[in-house]
Amino acid sequence: MKEKQFWNRILEFAQERLTRSMYDFYAIQAELIKVEENVATIFLPRSEMEMVWEKQLKDIIVVAGFEIYDAEITPHYIFTKPQDTTISQVEKATNSTLYDYSPKLASIPYSDTGLKEKYTFDNFIQGDGNVWAVSAALAVSEDLALTYNPLFIYGGPGLGKTHLLNAIGNEILKNIPNARVKYIPAESFINDFLDHLRLGEMEKFKRPIVALIFY
């Protein structure tokens, strides 16, 4: 069945393109509904997922389309799954059946980062109230300085703000081991800024940092 081949090919490309957490969050949870008249109808359970599909996965849909259908396939995203049971004909691929995903874990230099290694996207508990925050944090870690720059997360105590901020830094360091990431309280940042200003060491203070995270 061409639809199944087409979707499996998209997931293969997505696995190569995205990090594991991004793949699990954005690709695996999506579902191909049908391919008709060179339009692929793709169900996304959350509307915020469309941004990543449009920005990072749209081109692989085109490539997979030419491979399987010998035609340019255009994606059409829907956010409510049709009640028609025939959609089950397009089987959804899973990590256990199609992929042996073994991410290369880079050693993370923690000497100056202030990060806590235990906080990652993989062990973050997602709920209805933090779906958007998780999505935005993942996008920031994947698309540095371009998506949600700056990112501001607001919420009460115990809702996972610290976990998400650390997860962003940890994900960046996993993908770019030599990245300069600093996790500091705003008060410490201000004090450090004033100290460098007083000592005339502003150039040292402004050395490139991939991600600066306040809390």
mmCIF file of C-alpha atoms in Angstrom:
data_model
loop_
_atom_site.group_PDB
_atom_site.id
_atom_site.type_symbol
_atom_site.label_atom_id
_atom_site.label_comp_id
_atom_site.label_asym_id
_atom_site.label_seq_id
_atom_site.Cartn_x
_atom_site.Cartn_y
_atom_site.Cartn_z
ATOM 1 C CA MET A 1 0.000 0.000 0.000
ATOM 2 C CA LYS A 2 1.535 3.256 -1.161
ATOM 3 C CA GLU A 3 0.141 5.336 1.696
ATOM 4 C CA LYS A 4 1.869 3.138 4.251
ATOM 5 C CA GLN A 5 5.152 3.238 2.294
ATOM 6 C CA PHE A 6 4.864 6.996 1.958
ATOM 7 C CA TRP A 7 4.271 7.542 5.680
ATOM 8 C CA ASN A 8 7.044 5.157 6.718
ATOM 9 C CA ARG A 9 9.439 7.020 4.436
ATOM 10 C CA ILE A 10 8.458 10.342 6.005
ATOM 11 C CA LEU A 11 9.109 8.950 9.479
ATOM 12 C CA GLU A 12 12.479 7.595 8.373
ATOM 13 C CA PHE A 13 13.484 11.035 7.111
ATOM 14 C CA ALA A 14 12.088 12.692 10.255
ATOM 15 C CA GLN A 15 14.119 10.343 12.438
ATOM 16 C CA GLU A 16 17.284 11.491 10.661
ATOM 17 C CA ARG A 17 16.307 15.148 10.750
ATOM 18 C CA LEU A 18 15.049 15.566 14.322
ATOM 19 C CA THR A 19 16.468 14.885 17.737
ATOM 20 C CA ARG A 20 14.931 11.989 19.647
ATOM 21 C CA SER A 21 12.731 14.184 21.826
ATOM 22 C CA MET A 22 11.565 16.243 18.845
ATOM 23 C CA TYR A 23 10.900 13.058 16.861
ATOM 24 C CA ASP A 24 8.848 11.529 19.674
ATOM 25 C CA PHE A 25 6.885 14.727 20.250
ATOM 26 C CA TYR A 26 6.248 15.901 16.685
ATOM 27 C CA ALA A 27 6.574 12.936 14.310
ATOM 28 C CA ILE A 28 5.368 9.845 16.148
ATOM 29 C CA GLN A 29 2.226 11.542 17.433
ATOM 30 C CA ALA A 30 1.181 12.629 13.940
ATOM 31 C CA GLU A 31 -0.861 10.381 11.642
ATOM 32 C CA LEU A 32 -1.393 10.165 7.909
ATOM 33 C CA ILE A 33 -5.111 10.112 7.121
ATOM 34 C CA LYS A 34 -5.029 9.790 3.341
ATOM 35 C CA VAL A 35 -3.237 10.765 0.148
ATOM 36 C CA GLU A 36 -5.625 11.963 -2.514
ATOM 37 C CA GLU A 37 -5.078 14.093 -5.625
ATOM 38 C CA ASN A 38 -1.454 14.712 -4.597
ATOM 39 C CA VAL A 39 -2.497 16.064 -1.203
ATOM 40 C CA ALA A 40 -1.444 14.292 1.983
ATOM 41 C CA THR A 41 -3.886 14.894 4.824
ATOM 42 C CA ILE A 42 -1.954 14.662 8.085
ATOM 43 C CA PHE A 43 -3.560 14.677 11.508
ATOM 44 C CA LEU A 44 -1.691 16.637 14.195
ATOM 45 C CA PRO A 45 -3.089 16.253 17.729
ATOM 46 C CA ARG A 46 -1.972 19.779 18.661
ATOM 47 C CA SER A 47 -2.075 22.855 16.457
ATOM 48 C CA GLU A 48 1.331 24.093 17.651
ATOM 49 C CA MET A 49 2.930 21.070 15.943
ATOM 50 C CA GLU A 50 2.187 22.589 12.543
ATOM 51 C CA MET A 51 5.037 25.074 12.864
ATOM 52 C CA VAL A 52 7.650 22.315 13.094
ATOM 53 C CA TRP A 53 6.095 20.295 10.281
ATOM 54 C CA GLU A 54 5.999 23.335 8.018
ATOM 55 C CA LYS A 55 9.489 24.504 8.879
ATOM 56 C CA GLN A 56 11.462 21.280 9.277
ATOM 57 C CA LEU A 57 9.484 18.443 7.720
ATOM 58 C CA LYS A 58 7.688 19.899 4.711
ATOM 59 C CA ASP A 59 10.595 19.241 2.364
ATOM 60 C CA ILE A 60 10.838 15.572 3.349
ATOM 61 C CA ILE A 61 7.160 15.160 2.478
ATOM 62 C CA VAL A 62 8.027 16.377 -1.014
ATOM 63 C CA VAL A 63 10.991 13.983 -1.282
ATOM 64 C CA ALA A 64 8.945 11.027 -0.027
ATOM 65 C CA GLY A 65 6.195 11.961 -2.473
ATOM 66 C CA PHE A 66 8.472 11.790 -5.471
ATOM 67 C CA GLU A 67 9.961 8.498 -4.242
ATOM 68 C CA ILE A 68 6.635 6.732 -3.701
ATOM 69 C CA TYR A 69 4.168 8.521 -5.988
ATOM 70 C CA ASP A 70 6.524 10.079 -8.534
ATOM 71 C CA ALA A 71 4.674 13.338 -7.924
ATOM 72 C CA GLU A 72 4.877 16.388 -5.690
ATOM 73 C CA ILE A 73 2.742 15.775 -2.627
ATOM 74 C CA THR A 74 1.430 18.810 -0.746
ATOM 75 C CA PRO A 75 0.658 18.459 2.976
ATOM 76 C CA HIS A 76 -2.685 19.472 4.460
ATOM 77 C CA TYR A 77 -2.818 19.476 8.267
ATOM 78 C CA ILE A 78 -5.932 18.801 10.294
ATOM 79 C CA PHE A 79 -6.316 18.954 14.062
ATOM 80 C CA THR A 80 -9.488 16.920 14.521
ATOM 81 C CA LYS A 81 -9.358 13.279 13.507
ATOM 82 C CA PRO A 82 -12.215 12.201 11.229
ATOM 83 C CA GLN A 83 -14.611 9.661 12.697
ATOM 84 C CA ASP A 84 -14.312 7.480 9.597
ATOM 85 C CA THR A 85 -12.748 4.214 10.751
ATOM 86 C CA THR A 86 -11.080 3.662 7.392
ATOM 87 C CA ILE A 87 -8.234 5.871 8.519
ATOM 88 C CA SER A 88 -6.879 2.860 10.364
ATOM 89 C CA GLN A 89 -5.807 1.502 6.984
ATOM 90 C CA VAL A 90 -2.788 3.784 7.167
ATOM 91 C CA GLU A 91 -0.856 2.098 9.937
ATOM 92 C CA LYS A 92 1.115 4.330 12.216
ATOM 93 C CA ALA A 93 4.766 3.396 12.615
ATOM 94 C CA THR A 94 6.223 2.971 16.101
ATOM 95 C CA ASN A 95 9.732 3.052 17.508
ATOM 96 C CA SER A 96 9.569 -0.625 18.458
ATOM 97 C CA THR A 97 8.439 -1.890 15.062
ATOM 98 C CA LEU A 98 10.286 0.291 12.591
ATOM 99 C CA TYR A 99 13.193 1.931 14.290
ATOM 100 C CA ASP A 100 16.122 1.137 16.442
ATOM 101 C CA TYR A 101 16.722 4.679 17.645
ATOM 102 C CA SER A 102 19.957 4.848 19.568
ATOM 103 C CA PRO A 103 20.824 8.522 20.022
ATOM 104 C CA LYS A 104 24.436 9.383 20.480
ATOM 105 C CA LEU A 105 24.690 10.930 23.888
ATOM 106 C CA ALA A 106 27.462 13.484 23.991
ATOM 107 C CA SER A 107 29.271 14.169 27.227
ATOM 108 C CA ILE A 108 28.013 17.456 28.710
ATOM 109 C CA PRO A 109 30.517 19.817 30.330
ATOM 110 C CA TYR A 110 28.849 21.001 33.502
ATOM 111 C CA SER A 111 31.733 22.889 35.072
ATOM 112 C CA ASP A 112 30.287 26.313 34.325
ATOM 113 C CA THR A 113 26.761 25.735 33.064
ATOM 114 C CA GLY A 114 24.711 25.711 36.266
ATOM 115 C CA LEU A 115 22.500 23.027 34.705
ATOM 116 C CA LYS A 116 21.114 19.976 36.486
ATOM 117 C CA GLU A 117 21.714 16.867 34.407
ATOM 118 C CA LYS A 118 18.633 15.056 35.735
ATOM 119 C CA TYR A 119 16.251 17.495 34.055
ATOM 120 C CA THR A 120 15.645 16.442 30.426
ATOM 121 C CA PHE A 121 12.756 16.395 27.966
ATOM 122 C CA ASP A 122 12.643 12.609 28.153
ATOM 123 C CA ASN A 123 11.616 12.571 31.827
ATOM 124 C CA PHE A 124 9.432 15.686 31.823
ATOM 125 C CA ILE A 125 5.855 14.941 32.874
ATOM 126 C CA GLN A 126 3.570 16.461 30.277
ATOM 127 C CA GLY A 127 0.017 17.469 31.057
ATOM 128 C CA ASP A 128 -2.806 19.427 29.487
ATOM 129 C CA GLY A 129 -1.580 22.647 31.077
ATOM 130 C CA ASN A 130 1.992 22.588 29.811
ATOM 131 C CA VAL A 131 1.740 21.224 26.252
ATOM 132 C CA TRP A 132 2.469 24.608 24.702
ATOM 133 C CA ALA A 133 5.409 25.262 27.039
ATOM 134 C CA VAL A 134 6.939 21.874 26.178
ATOM 135 C CA SER A 135 6.468 22.477 22.466
ATOM 136 C CA ALA A 136 8.064 25.920 22.656
ATOM 137 C CA ALA A 137 10.988 24.649 24.738
ATOM 138 C CA LEU A 138 11.648 21.843 22.254
ATOM 139 C CA ALA A 139 11.533 24.303 19.367
ATOM 140 C CA VAL A 140 14.033 26.584 21.104
ATOM 141 C CA SER A 141 16.479 23.744 21.752
ATOM 142 C CA GLU A 142 16.245 22.657 18.119
ATOM 143 C CA ASP A 143 16.270 26.042 16.380
ATOM 144 C CA LEU A 144 18.669 28.197 18.374
ATOM 145 C CA ALA A 145 18.198 31.964 18.434
ATOM 146 C CA LEU A 146 15.470 31.809 15.780
ATOM 147 C CA THR A 147 12.395 30.404 17.501
ATOM 148 C CA TYR A 148 10.842 32.205 20.493
ATOM 149 C CA ASN A 149 13.827 34.472 21.024
ATOM 150 C CA PRO A 150 13.497 35.192 23.870
ATOM 151 C CA LEU A 151 11.327 32.459 25.365
ATOM 152 C CA PHE A 152 9.367 33.461 28.468
ATOM 153 C CA ILE A 153 7.747 30.738 30.572
ATOM 154 C CA TYR A 154 5.334 31.800 33.300
ATOM 155 C CA GLY A 155 3.553 29.669 35.882
ATOM 156 C CA GLY A 156 3.136 28.822 39.529
ATOM 157 C CA PRO A 157 5.606 26.826 41.627
ATOM 158 C CA GLY A 158 6.012 23.117 40.977
ATOM 159 C CA LEU A 159 4.686 23.182 37.393
ATOM 160 C CA GLY A 160 7.981 22.355 35.685
ATOM 161 C CA LYS A 161 9.509 25.708 34.707
ATOM 162 C CA THR A 162 12.920 24.827 36.152
ATOM 163 C CA HIS A 163 12.769 21.379 34.580
ATOM 164 C CA LEU A 164 12.002 22.786 31.119
ATOM 165 C CA LEU A 165 14.687 25.450 31.287
ATOM 166 C CA ASN A 166 17.289 22.889 32.300
ATOM 167 C CA ALA A 167 16.024 20.534 29.602
ATOM 168 C CA ILE A 168 16.611 23.204 26.956
ATOM 169 C CA GLY A 169 20.221 23.618 28.058
ATOM 170 C CA ASN A 170 20.808 19.879 28.319
ATOM 171 C CA GLU A 171 19.345 19.258 24.868
ATOM 172 C CA ILE A 172 21.536 21.956 23.343
ATOM 173 C CA LEU A 173 24.655 20.494 24.930
ATOM 174 C CA LYS A 174 23.674 17.009 23.805
ATOM 175 C CA ASN A 175 23.446 18.197 20.198
ATOM 176 C CA ILE A 176 26.310 20.709 20.386
ATOM 177 C CA PRO A 177 28.757 19.450 23.060
ATOM 178 C CA ASN A 178 30.979 22.528 22.772
ATOM 179 C CA ALA A 179 28.115 25.018 23.083
ATOM 180 C CA ARG A 180 28.324 27.727 25.735
ATOM 181 C CA VAL A 181 25.197 27.469 27.886
ATOM 182 C CA LYS A 182 24.696 29.345 31.150
ATOM 183 C CA TYR A 183 21.827 28.793 33.579
ATOM 184 C CA ILE A 184 21.724 31.573 36.166
ATOM 185 C CA PRO A 185 19.276 33.592 38.294
ATOM 186 C CA ALA A 186 18.512 37.050 36.925
ATOM 187 C CA GLU A 187 20.002 38.596 40.076
ATOM 188 C CA SER A 188 23.318 36.803 39.516
ATOM 189 C CA PHE A 189 23.351 37.941 35.883
ATOM 190 C CA ILE A 190 22.875 41.566 36.898
ATOM 191 C CA ASN A 191 25.594 41.339 39.552
ATOM 192 C CA ASP A 192 27.977 39.712 37.064
ATOM 193 C CA PHE A 193 27.195 42.420 34.511
ATOM 194 C CA LEU A 194 27.906 45.193 37.011
ATOM 195 C CA ASP A 195 31.167 43.555 38.104
ATOM 196 C CA HIS A 196 32.434 43.300 34.529
ATOM 197 C CA LEU A 197 31.318 46.856 33.842
ATOM 198 C CA ARG A 198 33.184 48.132 36.909
ATOM 199 C CA LEU A 199 36.350 46.235 35.936
ATOM 200 C CA GLY A 200 36.172 47.305 32.291
ATOM 201 C CA GLU A 201 35.829 43.685 31.112
ATOM 202 C CA MET A 202 32.679 43.952 29.042
ATOM 203 C CA GLU A 203 34.218 42.150 26.057
ATOM 204 C CA LYS A 204 34.871 39.166 28.306
ATOM 205 C CA PHE A 205 31.308 39.388 29.577
ATOM 206 C CA LYS A 206 29.939 39.374 26.014
ATOM 207 C CA ARG A 207 31.748 36.235 24.861
ATOM 208 C CA PRO A 208 29.448 34.118 22.634
ATOM 209 C CA ILE A 209 26.858 32.052 24.471
ATOM 210 C CA VAL A 210 24.487 29.738 22.633
ATOM 211 C CA ALA A 211 21.783 29.909 25.282
ATOM 212 C CA LEU A 212 21.371 32.152 28.294
ATOM 213 C CA ILE A 213 18.719 30.891 30.687
ATOM 214 C CA PHE A 214 17.283 32.931 33.565
ATOM 215 C CA TYR A 215 15.110 31.782 36.415
#
